[in-house]
mmCIF file of C-alpha atoms in Angstrom:
data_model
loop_
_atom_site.group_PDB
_atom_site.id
_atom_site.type_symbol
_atom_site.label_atom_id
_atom_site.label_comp_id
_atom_site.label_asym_id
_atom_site.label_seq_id
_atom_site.Cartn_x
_atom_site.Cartn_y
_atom_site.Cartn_z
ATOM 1 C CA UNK A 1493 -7.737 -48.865 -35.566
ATOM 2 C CA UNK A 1494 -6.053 -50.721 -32.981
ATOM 3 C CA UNK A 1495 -8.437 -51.199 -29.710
ATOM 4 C CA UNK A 1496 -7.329 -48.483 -26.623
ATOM 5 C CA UNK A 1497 -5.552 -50.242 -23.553
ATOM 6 C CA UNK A 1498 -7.861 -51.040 -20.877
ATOM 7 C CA UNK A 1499 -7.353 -48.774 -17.704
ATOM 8 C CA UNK A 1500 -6.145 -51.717 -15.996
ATOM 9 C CA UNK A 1501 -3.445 -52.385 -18.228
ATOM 10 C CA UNK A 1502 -0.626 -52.034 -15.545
ATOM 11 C CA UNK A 1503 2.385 -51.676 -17.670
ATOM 12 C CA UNK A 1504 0.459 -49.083 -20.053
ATOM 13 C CA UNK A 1505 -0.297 -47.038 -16.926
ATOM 14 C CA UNK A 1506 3.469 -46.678 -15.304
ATOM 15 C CA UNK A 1507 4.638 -43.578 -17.437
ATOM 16 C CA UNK A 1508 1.447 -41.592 -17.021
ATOM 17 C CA UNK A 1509 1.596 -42.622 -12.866
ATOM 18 C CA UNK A 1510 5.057 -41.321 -12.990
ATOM 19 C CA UNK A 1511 4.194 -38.237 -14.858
ATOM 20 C CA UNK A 1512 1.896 -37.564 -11.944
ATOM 21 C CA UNK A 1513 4.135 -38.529 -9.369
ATOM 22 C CA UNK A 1514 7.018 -36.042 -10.859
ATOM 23 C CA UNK A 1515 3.843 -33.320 -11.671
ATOM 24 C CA UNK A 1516 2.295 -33.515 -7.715
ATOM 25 C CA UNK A 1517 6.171 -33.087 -6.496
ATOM 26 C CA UNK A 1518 6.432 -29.783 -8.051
ATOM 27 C CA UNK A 1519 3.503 -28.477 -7.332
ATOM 28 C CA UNK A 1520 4.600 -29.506 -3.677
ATOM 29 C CA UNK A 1521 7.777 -27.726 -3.997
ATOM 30 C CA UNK A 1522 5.872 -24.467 -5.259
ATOM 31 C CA UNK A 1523 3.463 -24.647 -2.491
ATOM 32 C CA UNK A 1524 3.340 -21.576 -0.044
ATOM 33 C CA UNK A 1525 6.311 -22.733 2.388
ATOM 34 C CA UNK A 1526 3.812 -22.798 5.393
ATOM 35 C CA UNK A 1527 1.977 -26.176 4.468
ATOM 36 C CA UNK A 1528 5.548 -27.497 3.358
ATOM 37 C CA UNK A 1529 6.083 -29.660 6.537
ATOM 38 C CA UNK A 1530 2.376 -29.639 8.079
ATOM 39 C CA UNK A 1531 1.641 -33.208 10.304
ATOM 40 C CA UNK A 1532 5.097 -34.811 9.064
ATOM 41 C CA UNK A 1533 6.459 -35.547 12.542
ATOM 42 C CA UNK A 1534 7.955 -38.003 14.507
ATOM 43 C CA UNK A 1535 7.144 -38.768 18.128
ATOM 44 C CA UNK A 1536 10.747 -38.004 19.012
ATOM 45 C CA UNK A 1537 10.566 -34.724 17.628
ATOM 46 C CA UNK A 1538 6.997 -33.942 19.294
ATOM 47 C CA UNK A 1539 8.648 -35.113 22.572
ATOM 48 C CA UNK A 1540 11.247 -32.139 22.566
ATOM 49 C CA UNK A 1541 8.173 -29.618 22.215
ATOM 50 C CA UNK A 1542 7.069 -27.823 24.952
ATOM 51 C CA UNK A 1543 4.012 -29.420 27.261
ATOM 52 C CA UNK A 1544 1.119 -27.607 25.499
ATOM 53 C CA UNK A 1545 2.706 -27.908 21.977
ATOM 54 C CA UNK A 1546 2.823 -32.573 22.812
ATOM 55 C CA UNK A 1547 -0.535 -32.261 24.093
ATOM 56 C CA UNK A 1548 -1.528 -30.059 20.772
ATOM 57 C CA UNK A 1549 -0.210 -32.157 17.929
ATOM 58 C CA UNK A 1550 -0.466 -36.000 20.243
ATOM 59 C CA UNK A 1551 -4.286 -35.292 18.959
ATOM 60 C CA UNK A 1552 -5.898 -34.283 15.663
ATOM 61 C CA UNK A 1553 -5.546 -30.442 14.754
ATOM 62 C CA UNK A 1554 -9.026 -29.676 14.890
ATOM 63 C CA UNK A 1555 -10.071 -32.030 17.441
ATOM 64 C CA UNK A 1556 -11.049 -28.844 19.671
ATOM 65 C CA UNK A 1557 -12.854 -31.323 22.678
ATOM 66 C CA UNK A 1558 -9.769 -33.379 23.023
ATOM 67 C CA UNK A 1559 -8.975 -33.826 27.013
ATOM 68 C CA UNK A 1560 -6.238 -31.161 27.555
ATOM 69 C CA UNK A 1561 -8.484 -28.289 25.251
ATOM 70 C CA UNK A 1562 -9.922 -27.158 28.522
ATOM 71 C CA UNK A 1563 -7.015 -26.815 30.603
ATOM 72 C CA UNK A 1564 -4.552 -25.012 28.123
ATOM 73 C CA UNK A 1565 -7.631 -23.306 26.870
ATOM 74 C CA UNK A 1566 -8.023 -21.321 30.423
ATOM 75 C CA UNK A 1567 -4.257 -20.336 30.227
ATOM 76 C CA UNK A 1568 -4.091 -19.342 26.539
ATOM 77 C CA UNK A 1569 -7.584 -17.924 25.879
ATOM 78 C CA UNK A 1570 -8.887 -18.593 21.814
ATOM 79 C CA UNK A 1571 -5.392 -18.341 20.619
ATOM 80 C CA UNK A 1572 -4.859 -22.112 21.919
ATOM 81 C CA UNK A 1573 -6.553 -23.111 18.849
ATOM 82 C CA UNK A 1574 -3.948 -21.704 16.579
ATOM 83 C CA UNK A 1575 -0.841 -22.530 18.807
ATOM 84 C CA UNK A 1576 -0.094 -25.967 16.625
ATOM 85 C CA UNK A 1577 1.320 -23.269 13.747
ATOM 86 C CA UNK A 1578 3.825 -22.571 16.849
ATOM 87 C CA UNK A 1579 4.376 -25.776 17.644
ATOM 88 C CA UNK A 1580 4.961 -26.825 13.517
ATOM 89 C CA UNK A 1581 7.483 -23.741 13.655
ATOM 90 C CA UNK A 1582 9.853 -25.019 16.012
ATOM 91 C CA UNK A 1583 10.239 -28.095 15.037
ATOM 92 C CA UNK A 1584 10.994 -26.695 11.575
ATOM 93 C CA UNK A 1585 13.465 -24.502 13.361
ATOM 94 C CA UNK A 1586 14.928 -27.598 14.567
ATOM 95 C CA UNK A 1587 15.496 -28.968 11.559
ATOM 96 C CA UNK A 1588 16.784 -26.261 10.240
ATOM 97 C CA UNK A 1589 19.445 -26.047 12.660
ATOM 98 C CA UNK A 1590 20.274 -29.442 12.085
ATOM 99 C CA UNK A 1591 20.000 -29.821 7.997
ATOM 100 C CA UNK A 1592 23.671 -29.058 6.142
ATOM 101 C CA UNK A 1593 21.768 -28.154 2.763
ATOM 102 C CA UNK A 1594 21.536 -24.304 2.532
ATOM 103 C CA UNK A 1595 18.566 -24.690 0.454
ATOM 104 C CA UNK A 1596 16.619 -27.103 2.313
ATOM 105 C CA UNK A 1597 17.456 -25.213 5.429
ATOM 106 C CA UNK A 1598 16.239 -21.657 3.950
ATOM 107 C CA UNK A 1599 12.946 -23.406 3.154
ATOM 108 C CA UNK A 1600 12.531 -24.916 6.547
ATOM 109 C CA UNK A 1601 13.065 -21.299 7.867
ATOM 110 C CA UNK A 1602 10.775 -19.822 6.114
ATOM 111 C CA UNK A 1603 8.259 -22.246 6.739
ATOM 112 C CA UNK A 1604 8.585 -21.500 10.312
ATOM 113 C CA UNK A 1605 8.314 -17.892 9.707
ATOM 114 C CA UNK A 1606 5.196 -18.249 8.195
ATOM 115 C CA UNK A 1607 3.886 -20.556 11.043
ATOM 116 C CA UNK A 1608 4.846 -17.839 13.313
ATOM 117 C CA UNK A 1609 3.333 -15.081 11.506
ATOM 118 C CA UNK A 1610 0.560 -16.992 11.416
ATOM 119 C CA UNK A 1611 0.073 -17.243 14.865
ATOM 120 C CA UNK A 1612 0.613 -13.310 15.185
ATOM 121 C CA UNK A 1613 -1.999 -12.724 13.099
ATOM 122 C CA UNK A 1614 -4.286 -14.850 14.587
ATOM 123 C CA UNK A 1615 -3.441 -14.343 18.021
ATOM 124 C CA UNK A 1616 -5.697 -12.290 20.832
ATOM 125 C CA UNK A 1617 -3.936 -9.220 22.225
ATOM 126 C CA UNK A 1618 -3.529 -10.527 25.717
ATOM 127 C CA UNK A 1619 -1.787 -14.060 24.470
ATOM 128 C CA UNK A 1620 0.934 -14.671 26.792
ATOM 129 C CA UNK A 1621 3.117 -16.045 24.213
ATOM 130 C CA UNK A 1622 3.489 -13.532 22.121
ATOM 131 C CA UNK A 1623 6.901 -12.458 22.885
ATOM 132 C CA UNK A 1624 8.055 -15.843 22.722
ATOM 133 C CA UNK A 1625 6.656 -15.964 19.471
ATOM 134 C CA UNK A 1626 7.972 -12.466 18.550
ATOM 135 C CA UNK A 1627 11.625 -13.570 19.394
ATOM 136 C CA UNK A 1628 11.319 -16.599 17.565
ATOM 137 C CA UNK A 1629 10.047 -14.270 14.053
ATOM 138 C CA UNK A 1630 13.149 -12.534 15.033
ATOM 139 C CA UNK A 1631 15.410 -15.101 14.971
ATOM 140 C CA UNK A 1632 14.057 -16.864 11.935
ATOM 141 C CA UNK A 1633 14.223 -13.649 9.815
ATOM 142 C CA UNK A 1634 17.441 -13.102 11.189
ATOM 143 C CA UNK A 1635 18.374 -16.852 9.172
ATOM 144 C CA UNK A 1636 17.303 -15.230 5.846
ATOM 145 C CA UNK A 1637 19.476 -12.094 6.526
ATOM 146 C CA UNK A 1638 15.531 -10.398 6.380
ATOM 147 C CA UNK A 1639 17.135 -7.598 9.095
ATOM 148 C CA UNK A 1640 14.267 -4.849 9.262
ATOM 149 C CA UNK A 1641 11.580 -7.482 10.074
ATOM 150 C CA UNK A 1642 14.366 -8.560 12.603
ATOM 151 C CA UNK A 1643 14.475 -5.121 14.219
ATOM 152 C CA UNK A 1644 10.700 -5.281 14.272
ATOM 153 C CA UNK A 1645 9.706 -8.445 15.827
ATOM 154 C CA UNK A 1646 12.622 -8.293 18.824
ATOM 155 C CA UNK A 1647 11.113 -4.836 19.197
ATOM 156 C CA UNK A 1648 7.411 -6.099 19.597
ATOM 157 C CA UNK A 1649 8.857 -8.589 21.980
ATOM 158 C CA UNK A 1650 10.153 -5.790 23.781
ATOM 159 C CA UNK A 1651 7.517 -3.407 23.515
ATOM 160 C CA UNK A 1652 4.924 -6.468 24.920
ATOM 161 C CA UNK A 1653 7.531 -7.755 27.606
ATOM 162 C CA UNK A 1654 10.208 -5.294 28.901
ATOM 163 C CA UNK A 1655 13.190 -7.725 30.374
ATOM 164 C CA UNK A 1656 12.748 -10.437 28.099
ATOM 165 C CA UNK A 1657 15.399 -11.598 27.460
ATOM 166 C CA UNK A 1658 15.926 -13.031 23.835
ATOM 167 C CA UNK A 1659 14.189 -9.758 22.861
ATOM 168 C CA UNK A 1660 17.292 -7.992 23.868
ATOM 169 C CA UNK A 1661 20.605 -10.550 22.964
ATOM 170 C CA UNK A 1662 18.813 -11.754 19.460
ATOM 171 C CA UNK A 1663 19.465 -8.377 18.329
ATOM 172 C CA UNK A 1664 22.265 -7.357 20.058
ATOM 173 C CA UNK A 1665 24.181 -10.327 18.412
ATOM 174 C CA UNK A 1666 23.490 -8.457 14.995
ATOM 175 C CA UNK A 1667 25.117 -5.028 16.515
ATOM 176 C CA UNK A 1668 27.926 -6.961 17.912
ATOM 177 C CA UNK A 1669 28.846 -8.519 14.333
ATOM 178 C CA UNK A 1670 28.012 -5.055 12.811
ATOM 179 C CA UNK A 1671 30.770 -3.494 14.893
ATOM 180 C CA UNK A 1672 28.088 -1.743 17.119
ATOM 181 C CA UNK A 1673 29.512 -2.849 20.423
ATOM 182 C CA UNK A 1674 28.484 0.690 22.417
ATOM 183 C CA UNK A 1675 24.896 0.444 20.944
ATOM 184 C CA UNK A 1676 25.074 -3.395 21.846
ATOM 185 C CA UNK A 1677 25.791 -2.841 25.317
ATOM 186 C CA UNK A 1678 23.242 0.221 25.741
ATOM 187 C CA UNK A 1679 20.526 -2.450 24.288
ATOM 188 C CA UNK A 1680 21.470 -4.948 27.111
ATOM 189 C CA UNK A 1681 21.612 -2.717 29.507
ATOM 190 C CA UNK A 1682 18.160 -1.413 29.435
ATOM 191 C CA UNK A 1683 17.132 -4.947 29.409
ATOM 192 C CA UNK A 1684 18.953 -5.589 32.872
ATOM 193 C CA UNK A 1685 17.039 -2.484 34.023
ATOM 194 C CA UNK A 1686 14.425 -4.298 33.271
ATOM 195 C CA UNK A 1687 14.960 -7.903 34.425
ATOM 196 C CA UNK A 1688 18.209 -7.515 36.929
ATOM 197 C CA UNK A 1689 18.780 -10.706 37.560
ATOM 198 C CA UNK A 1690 18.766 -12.485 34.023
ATOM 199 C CA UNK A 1691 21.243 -14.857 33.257
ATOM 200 C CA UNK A 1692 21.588 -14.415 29.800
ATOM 201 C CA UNK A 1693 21.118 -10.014 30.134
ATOM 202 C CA UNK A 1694 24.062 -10.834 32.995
ATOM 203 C CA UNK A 1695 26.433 -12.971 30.713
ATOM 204 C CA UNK A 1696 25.971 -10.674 27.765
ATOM 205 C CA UNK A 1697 26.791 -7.993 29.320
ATOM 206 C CA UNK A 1698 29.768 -9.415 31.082
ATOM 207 C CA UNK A 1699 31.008 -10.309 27.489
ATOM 208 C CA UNK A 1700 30.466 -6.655 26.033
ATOM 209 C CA UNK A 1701 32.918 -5.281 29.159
ATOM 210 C CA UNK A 1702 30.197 -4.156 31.322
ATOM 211 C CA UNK A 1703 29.476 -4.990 35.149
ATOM 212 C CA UNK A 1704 25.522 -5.734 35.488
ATOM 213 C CA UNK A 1705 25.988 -5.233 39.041
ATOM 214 C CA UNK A 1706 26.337 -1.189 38.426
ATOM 215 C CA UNK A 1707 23.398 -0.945 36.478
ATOM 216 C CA UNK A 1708 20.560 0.770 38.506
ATOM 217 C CA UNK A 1709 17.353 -1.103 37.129
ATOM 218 C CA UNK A 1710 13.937 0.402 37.176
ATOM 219 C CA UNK A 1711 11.743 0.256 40.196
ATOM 220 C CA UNK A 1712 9.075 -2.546 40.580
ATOM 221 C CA UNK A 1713 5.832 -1.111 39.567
ATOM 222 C CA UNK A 1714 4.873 -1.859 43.353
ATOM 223 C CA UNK A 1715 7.499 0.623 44.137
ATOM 224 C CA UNK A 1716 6.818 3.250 41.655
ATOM 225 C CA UNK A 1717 3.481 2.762 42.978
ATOM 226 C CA UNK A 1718 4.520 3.339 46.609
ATOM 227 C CA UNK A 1719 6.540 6.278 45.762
ATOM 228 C CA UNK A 1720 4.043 8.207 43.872
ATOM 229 C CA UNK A 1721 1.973 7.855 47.043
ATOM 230 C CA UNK A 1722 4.540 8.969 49.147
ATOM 231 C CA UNK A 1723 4.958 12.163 46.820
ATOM 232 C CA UNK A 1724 1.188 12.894 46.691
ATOM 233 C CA UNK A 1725 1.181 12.989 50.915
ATOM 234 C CA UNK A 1726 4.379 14.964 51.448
ATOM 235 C CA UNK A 1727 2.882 17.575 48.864
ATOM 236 C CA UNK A 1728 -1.160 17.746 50.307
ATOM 237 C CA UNK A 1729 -1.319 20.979 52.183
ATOM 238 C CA UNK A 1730 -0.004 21.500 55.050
ATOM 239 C CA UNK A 1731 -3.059 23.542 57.361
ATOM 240 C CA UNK A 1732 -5.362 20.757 56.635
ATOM 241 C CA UNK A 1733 -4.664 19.601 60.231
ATOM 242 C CA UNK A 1734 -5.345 23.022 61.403
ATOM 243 C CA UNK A 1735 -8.138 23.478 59.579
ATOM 244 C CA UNK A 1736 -9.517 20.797 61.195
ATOM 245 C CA UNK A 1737 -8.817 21.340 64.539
ATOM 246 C CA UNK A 1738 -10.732 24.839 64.133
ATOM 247 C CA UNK A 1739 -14.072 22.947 62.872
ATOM 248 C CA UNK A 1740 -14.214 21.392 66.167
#
């Protein structure tokens, strides 16, 4: 019986390393879409992030005592921890937007949809990002023609943050291309009722027909406030005063 190749036989060892090779590649390709592009970024990529998102990924993920922990810490509460899934998602987005393969570009979608479901999940119900984040789900299921959880997300945005404004034009693109100009411009509307003096609410509306300076927005909650005050005094009794008077 001829002797078995020693392990260090090189040449021997080639087809089984590219067996491997091939064998770890589609297991990568099968891989939930999520941990698809995880850490594989550039610095010019990191420097088009927002401020929290370069000071999140400049350090290691889990490095939670790394120098700027503290001070986005205070502003984003637990959920800071978490925010690098964000962070991952838009720069998949970016790629996306940027990548001519329809394939490649439906799996760098979804990977940021998972990244930002992710950080849904995970988040505390007073993160002040969320309806950035919800917008962004929007938009990214709006990519894989994935319209219900569309509807959903720019209406979490909304519910979270009345007047935001991609929570309002993301879907009101959709109604526009469905033919649904009316319900378009009813849907930007109440966002300018909201936030009167958005640029985007304002320019979308212009391009639907409408004049944003004719719609009435809401009043601040400082003036609702006021009001309600106002309605409480005029409608206390009247022989109060009187009453008074006659207890002297």
């Amino acid at each position: 019986m001829p002797a078995m190749p020693s392990s260090s036989v090189t040449p021997h060892r080639r087809p089984h390393r590219v067996l491997m090779v091939a064998t770890l590649l589609c297991l990568t390709l099968q891989a939930p879409a999520h941990s698809a592009e995880q850490g594989n970024f550039t610095a010019g990529e990191i420097a088009l992030l927002p401020d929290f998102c370069q000071d999140r990924l400049n350090y290691p993920v889990y490095s939670f005592s790394h120098p700027k922990w503290a001070y986005w810490g205070a502003r984003m509460g637990e959920t800071f921890k978490h925010v690098h899934h964000y962070c991952w998602a838009l720069v998949s987005l970016r790629r996306a937007s940027m990548t001519p393969n329809k394939e490649k570009r439906a799996h760098l979608v979804t990977t940021a949809l998972n990244d930002l479901e992710y950080v849904i999940n995970n988040a505390s119900a007073d993160f002040r990002l969320k309806p950035e984040v919800y917008a962004r789900i929007g938009d990214a299921a709006l990519q894989l023609e994935n319209f219900s959880k569309a509807f959903d997300a720019y209406d979490n945005a909304r519910q979270i943050k009345p007047g935001y404004p991609p929570a309002y034009t993301g879907w009101a693109e959709v109604l526009v291309k469905a033919g649904q100009k009316d319900a378009a411009r009813e849907l930007i509307e109440e966002g300018l009722r909201h936030a009167p003096d958005a640029p985007e609410l304002r320019n979308f509306y212009r391009r639907l027909g409408g004049d944003p300076s004719k719609v009435t927005p809401y009043p601040s909650p400082a003036a609702a406030s006021s009001a309600t005050a106002a309605d409480a005094t005029a409608s206390a009794p009247s022989g109060s005063a009187s009453d008074a008077g006659r207890s002297r």
